[in-house]
C-alpha positions as semicolon CSV with decimal commas, in nm:
position;residue;x (nm);y (nm);z (nm)
1;F;-0,073;2,489;6,489
2;G;0,266;2,304;6,523
3;L;0,294;2,066;6,207
4;S;0,386;1,699;6,213
5;R;0,368;1,533;5,879
6;A;0,248;1,178;5,823
7;P;0,426;0,967;5,541
8;R;0,328;1,027;5,195
9;G;0,006;0,811;5,243
10;P;0,019;0,480;5,449
11;P;0,119;0,172;5,242
12;L;-0,212;0,016;5,086
13;P;-0,221;-0,368;5,087
14;A;-0,105;-0,582;4,794
15;K;-0,363;-0,758;4,574
16;A;-0,454;-1,094;4,634
17;G;-0,246;-1,327;4,451
18;G;0,090;-1,135;4,500
19;G;-0,011;-0,809;4,279
20;A;0,161;-0,481;4,374
21;A;0,046;-0,246;4,623
22;A;-0,161;0,060;4,504
23;T;-0,062;0,401;4,464
24;I;-0,235;0,674;4,647
25;G;-0,370;0,947;4,418
26;Q;-0,536;1,276;4,478
27;V;-0,687;1,264;4,837
28;T;-1,038;1,421;4,830
29;G;-1,189;1,364;5,172
30;V;-1,107;1,224;5,514
31;A;-1,343;1,101;5,809
32;L;-1,284;0,971;6,163
33;D;-1,368;0,609;6,251
34;G;-1,467;0,690;6,608
35;R;-1,182;0,467;6,734
36;R;-0,891;0,716;6,694
37;G;-0,824;0,597;6,328
38;Y;-0,962;0,752;6,018
39;Y;-1,080;0,701;5,659
40;F;-0,959;0,867;5,348
41;I;-1,083;0,870;4,989
42;H;-0,871;0,898;4,693
43;R;-0,883;0,876;4,330
44;A;-0,578;0,631;4,254
45;G;-0,491;0,695;3,910
46;N;-0,788;0,899;3,812
47;T;-0,839;1,274;3,784
48;F;-1,141;1,484;3,795
49;M;-1,190;1,436;3,398
50;S;-1,174;1,047;3,417
51;T;-1,435;0,828;3,327
52;A;-1,322;0,457;3,394
53;P;-1,410;0,304;3,721
54;I;-1,141;0,264;3,990
55;A;-1,076;-0,098;4,023
56;R;-0,931;-0,099;4,387
57;G;-1,130;0,040;4,682
58;P;-1,067;0,407;4,692
59;I;-1,184;0,423;5,041
60;V;-0,896;0,349;5,294
61;H;-0,951;0,286;5,652
62;V;-0,620;0,339;5,871
63;P;-0,671;0,203;6,220
64;A;-0,507;0,353;6,513
65;A;-0,193;0,213;6,617
66;G;-0,294;0,210;6,994
67;A;-0,210;0,449;7,271
68;S;-0,010;0,753;7,130
69;S;0,285;0,891;7,303
70;G;0,253;1,173;7,572
71;G;0,337;1,527;7,545
72;G;0,104;1,616;7,251
73;A;0,282;1,359;7,008
74;L;0,096;1,203;6,729
75;G;0,293;0,876;6,718
76;G;0,002;0,636;6,766
77;L;-0,226;0,818;6,548
78;F;-0,066;0,745;6,227
79;G;-0,223;0,422;6,180
80;G;-0,087;0,059;6,257
81;G;-0,209;-0,263;6,405
82;A;-0,380;-0,445;6,150
83;G;-0,279;-0,200;5,884
84;P;-0,501;-0,016;5,630
85;S;-0,781;-0,182;5,444
86;E;-0,966;-0,075;5,117
87;L;-1,349;-0,040;5,054
88;G;-1,575;0,045;4,774
89;A;-1,385;-0,143;4,479
90;G;-1,536;-0,078;4,124
91;E;-1,795;0,167;4,283
92;F;-1,636;0,498;4,203
93;V;-1,489;0,675;3,888
94;V;-1,431;1,036;4,054
95;P;-1,472;1,038;4,423
96;H;-1,495;1,341;4,610
97;G;-1,654;1,397;4,969
98;L;-1,640;1,145;5,257
99;A;-1,822;1,128;5,575
100;R;-1,916;0,887;5,863
101;D;-2,263;0,909;6,029
102;H;-2,370;0,845;6,382
103;R;-2,446;0,477;6,294
104;G;-2,103;0,402;6,153
105;Y;-2,198;0,425;5,808
106;L;-1,975;0,603;5,531
107;W;-2,104;0,846;5,279
108;A;-1,936;0,940;4,966
109;T;-1,997;1,147;4,668
110;D;-1,886;1,074;4,308
111;V;-1,873;1,384;4,074
112;A;-1,848;1,191;3,750
113;L;-2,142;0,931;3,846
114;H;-2,345;1,217;3,982
115;T;-2,439;1,001;4,294
116;V;-2,405;0,977;4,669
117;V;-2,366;0,638;4,819
118;K;-2,413;0,500;5,174
119;L;-2,162;0,202;5,256
120;D;-2,144;-0,034;5,531
121;A;-1,798;0,042;5,671
122;S;-1,733;-0,332;5,753
123;T;-1,794;-0,472;5,400
124;G;-1,777;-0,188;5,175
125;K;-2,127;-0,281;5,025
126;V;-2,348;-0,006;4,896
127;A;-2,655;0,034;5,150
128;L;-2,816;0,328;4,966
129;R;-2,762;0,504;4,652
130;L;-2,897;0,864;4,594
131;G;-2,902;1,000;4,237
132;T;-2,933;0,827;3,902
133;K;-2,597;0,678;3,817
134;G;-2,426;0,854;3,514
135;R;-2,693;1,093;3,470
136;A;-2,671;1,471;3,570
137;G;-2,967;1,670;3,669
138;R;-3,182;1,848;3,939
139;G;-3,453;1,749;4,153
140;P;-3,529;1,455;4,397
141;H;-3,356;1,184;4,163
142;H;-3,044;1,359;4,020
143;F;-2,752;1,565;4,114
144;N;-2,486;1,756;3,905
145;K;-2,152;1,664;4,031
146;P;-2,233;1,642;4,421
147;T;-1,941;1,761;4,640
148;D;-2,005;1,654;5,022
149;V;-2,257;1,497;5,268
150;A;-2,350;1,565;5,622
151;V;-2,580;1,363;5,823
152;D;-2,752;1,535;6,147
153;P;-2,732;1,260;6,422
154;K;-3,046;1,397;6,598
155;T;-3,300;1,454;6,305
156;E;-3,113;1,178;6,074
157;R;-3,158;1,432;5,785
158;V;-2,887;1,390;5,517
159;Y;-2,755;1,702;5,362
160;V;-2,600;1,705;5,043
161;S;-2,393;1,996;4,864
162;D;-2,471;1,972;4,509
163;G;-2,234;2,092;4,381
164;Y;-2,025;2,187;4,067
165;G;-2,316;2,170;3,828
166;N;-2,591;2,271;4,068
167;S;-2,580;2,552;4,330
168;R;-2,797;2,411;4,612
169;V;-2,809;2,200;4,928
170;A;-3,042;1,895;4,887
171;V;-3,200;1,735;5,199
172;F;-3,306;1,376;5,234
173;G;-3,430;1,153;5,498
174;Y;-3,221;0,884;5,625
175;D;-3,395;0,613;5,424
176;G;-3,322;0,849;5,103
177;T;-3,679;1,013;5,065
178;F;-3,626;1,360;4,929
179;L;-3,749;1,628;5,143
180;F;-3,633;1,987;5,017
181;E;-3,362;2,172;4,874
182;W;-3,239;2,549;4,889
183;G;-2,989;2,759;4,686
184;T;-2,938;2,944;4,351
185;P;-2,639;3,054;4,168
186;G;-2,500;3,365;4,258
187;R;-2,312;3,578;4,535
188;G;-2,597;3,683;4,760
189;A;-2,731;3,540;5,087
190;G;-2,840;3,189;5,018
191;Q;-2,659;3,166;4,686
192;F;-2,373;2,957;4,593
193;R;-2,070;2,929;4,350
194;V;-1,975;2,569;4,402
195;P;-2,115;2,461;4,723
196;H;-1,819;2,247;4,806
197;G;-1,862;2,114;5,156
198;V;-2,144;2,083;5,428
199;A;-2,142;2,024;5,806
200;V;-2,432;2,031;6,072
201;D;-2,335;2,141;6,445
202;G;-2,489;2,025;6,767
203;A;-2,793;2,278;6,731
204;G;-2,879;2,164;6,393
205;D;-2,733;2,464;6,216
206;V;-2,607;2,377;5,847
207;Y;-2,270;2,530;5,732
208;V;-2,189;2,538;5,366
209;A;-1,852;2,603;5,227
210;D;-1,929;2,826;4,931
211;R;-1,596;2,779;4,753
212;E;-1,590;3,017;4,456
213;N;-1,735;3,305;4,681
214;G;-1,457;3,228;4,950
215;R;-1,696;3,204;5,233
216;V;-1,891;2,973;5,479
217;Q;-2,269;3,045;5,489
218;V;-2,482;2,949;5,788
219;F;-2,847;2,836;5,766
220;D;-3,096;2,674;6,011
221;A;-3,219;2,312;5,950
222;K;-3,483;2,418;5,720
223;G;-3,247;2,624;5,481
224;A;-3,322;2,975;5,609
225;Y;-3,002;3,196;5,622
226;K;-2,866;3,299;5,918
227;A;-2,505;3,445;5,892
228;E;-2,180;3,416;5,681
229;W;-1,824;3,446;5,755
230;V;-1,565;3,540;5,453
231;S;-1,247;3,375;5,461
232;S;-0,917;3,573;5,508
233;V;-0,791;3,448;5,172
234;L;-1,015;3,700;5,005
235;A;-0,789;3,982;5,154
236;G;-0,505;3,837;4,937
237;A;-0,395;4,005;4,612
238;G;-0,602;3,901;4,313
239;C;-0,889;3,791;4,547
240;P;-1,133;4,068;4,517
241;G;-1,420;3,904;4,682
242;A;-1,506;3,691;4,391
243;G;-1,273;3,380;4,428
244;D;-1,111;3,410;4,099
245;G;-0,747;3,285;4,159
246;G;-0,410;3,448;4,241
247;G;-0,470;3,516;4,608
248;V;-0,336;3,366;4,923
249;G;-0,142;3,065;4,894
250;R;0,084;2,918;4,619
251;A;0,138;3,151;4,332
252;G;-0,138;3,098;4,049
253;A;-0,271;2,805;4,228
254;P;-0,642;2,740;4,146
255;F;-0,738;2,694;4,499
256;S;-0,575;3,013;4,635
257;C;-0,912;3,182;4,696
258;H;-1,120;2,880;4,786
259;V;-1,298;2,779;5,097
260;S;-1,309;2,395;5,000
261;S;-1,427;2,250;5,309
262;V;-1,608;2,268;5,662
263;D;-1,651;2,005;5,939
264;Y;-1,801;2,034;6,284
265;D;-1,639;1,884;6,596
266;P;-1,898;1,837;6,887
267;T;-1,677;1,790;7,159
268;L;-1,491;2,117;7,084
269;D;-1,802;2,285;6,958
270;A;-1,572;2,413;6,684
271;L;-1,530;2,406;6,315
272;V;-1,241;2,311;6,083
273;T;-1,207;2,468;5,744
274;T;-0,972;2,473;5,424
275;E;-0,889;2,807;5,306
276;G;-0,665;2,866;5,023
277;D;-0,347;2,672;5,137
278;G;-0,421;2,641;5,480
279;V;-0,655;2,470;5,739
280;V;-0,826;2,701;6,006
281;V;-1,000;2,613;6,326
282;R;-1,293;2,870;6,394
283;T;-1,553;2,917;6,643
284;K;-1,932;2,875;6,529
285;Q;-1,939;3,255;6,489
286;G;-1,645;3,241;6,254
287;C;-1,362;3,382;6,483
288;K;-1,018;3,242;6,413
289;V;-0,836;3,045;6,694
290;A;-0,571;2,850;6,506
291;S;-0,432;2,800;6,160
292;H;-0,155;2,642;5,953
293;R;-0,061;2,718;5,580
294;G;0,150;2,560;5,322
295;F;-0,038;2,259;5,208
296;D;-0,043;2,115;4,858
297;W;-0,433;2,205;4,787
298;P;-0,591;2,115;5,125
299;H;-0,917;1,941;5,001
300;D;-1,055;1,863;5,352
301;A;-0,993;1,836;5,716
302;V;-1,143;1,696;6,045
303;L;-1,041;1,737;6,383
304;L;-0,976;1,449;6,619
305;P;-1,215;1,504;6,888
306;S;-1,071;1,602;7,233
307;A;-1,273;1,355;7,423
308;E;-1,058;1,073;7,239
309;R;-0,742;1,250;7,383
310;G;-0,903;1,283;7,748
311;V;-0,951;1,668;7,699
312;G;-1,315;1,712;7,674
313;R;-1,338;2,093;7,676
314;S;-1,467;2,350;7,421
315;L;-1,242;2,621;7,259
316;V;-1,403;2,897;7,473
317;A;-1,305;2,712;7,782
318;G;-0,938;2,748;7,744
319;A;-0,656;2,631;7,488
320;P;-0,724;2,273;7,448
321;E;-0,481;2,043;7,235
322;L;-0,589;2,025;6,870
323;F;-0,548;1,743;6,640
324;A;-0,627;1,740;6,269
325;W;-0,627;1,528;5,975
326;V;-0,587;1,707;5,609
327;A;-0,651;1,544;5,292
328;E;-0,410;1,702;5,042
329;L;-0,533;1,670;4,678
330;D;-0,219;1,750;4,505
331;G;0,002;1,639;4,789
332;K;-0,185;1,294;4,755
333;R;-0,125;1,233;5,122
334;V;-0,284;1,270;5,467
335;T;-0,121;1,516;5,669
336;A;-0,155;1,538;6,053
337;L;-0,151;1,860;6,249
338;A;-0,096;1,898;6,620
339;G;-0,088;2,215;6,848
340;K;-0,293;2,417;7,072
341;A;-0,587;2,678;7,023
342;G;-0,491;3,039;7,065
343;G;-0,813;3,095;7,224
344;A;-1,126;3,234;7,082
345;R;-1,189;3,595;7,115
346;G;-1,498;3,680;7,320
347;G;-1,778;3,907;7,172
348;G;-1,622;3,888;6,827
349;G;-1,807;3,927;6,497
350;M;-1,841;3,702;6,197
351;Y;-1,502;3,785;6,046
352;G;-1,309;3,714;6,370
């Protein structure tokens, strides 16, 4: 990737009545709005250990500014026009994952409240709540610090990575009906040490960012294990396959050996992950085709679909332009990346 940075978070609107504009806190998730703009979710002044609700809306919509300039520039993608707006005021304490589904609804997790909420993207009103607010647990009606959500647009199944306290993926119908779950603590196939991100590809396969194990595991739609690919961060000093810190990235950073997120782009038929201090674009078989390092705790990333740039070809068809938004937790910003894929290696293994 070539790197282009957005400002340190877009300015947020001032409060009604002349109040001051809010400060962007730890940015934990990012999602596209389907119109070349994006959403991000942040913690304002809260941290992972906070207990008080965030008064303002921690979900921020940044609309596209219009047609971007040519030559691969990102000028029009940094937002503009009507300006950013906020959603979800008073609904979150420690927000974490963020996704937008095929119907335009937003899904977000809260690790303090142990809940997953589905919100109307126009009004910010909660349309559905999964989990029991404020109570950790396991089973159909409880989570324990859930981390992320993915919705299969074909089956409308809702996959929740759960999370810090539970080592499982919980699956629901679109109406919130609990269907099934899979996963146990550990390092074996189908086991997790903090399932931290989840994505579903066009064939219905499920990808789970197994954070502390430094890998992405691949399952079919019913949770049957298919494959895995281990992140290159585990090759760094101090990362002996266990994700116990001190490896690739900022010296001593807690995220150095993490695979923090995974997201799928259907137009490129590719995945984007955050690994250590970097962002990596991979084929569905795990082969690396582009990457960039040097982020301040990259927590989530999404690819801007190539169809929105008039490209519309997969990674294996050539070297298309790539654009990504990166949520930086400690950087407290959304960063833009621009560049070209290096081309996937044909016939490679799962460790490409």
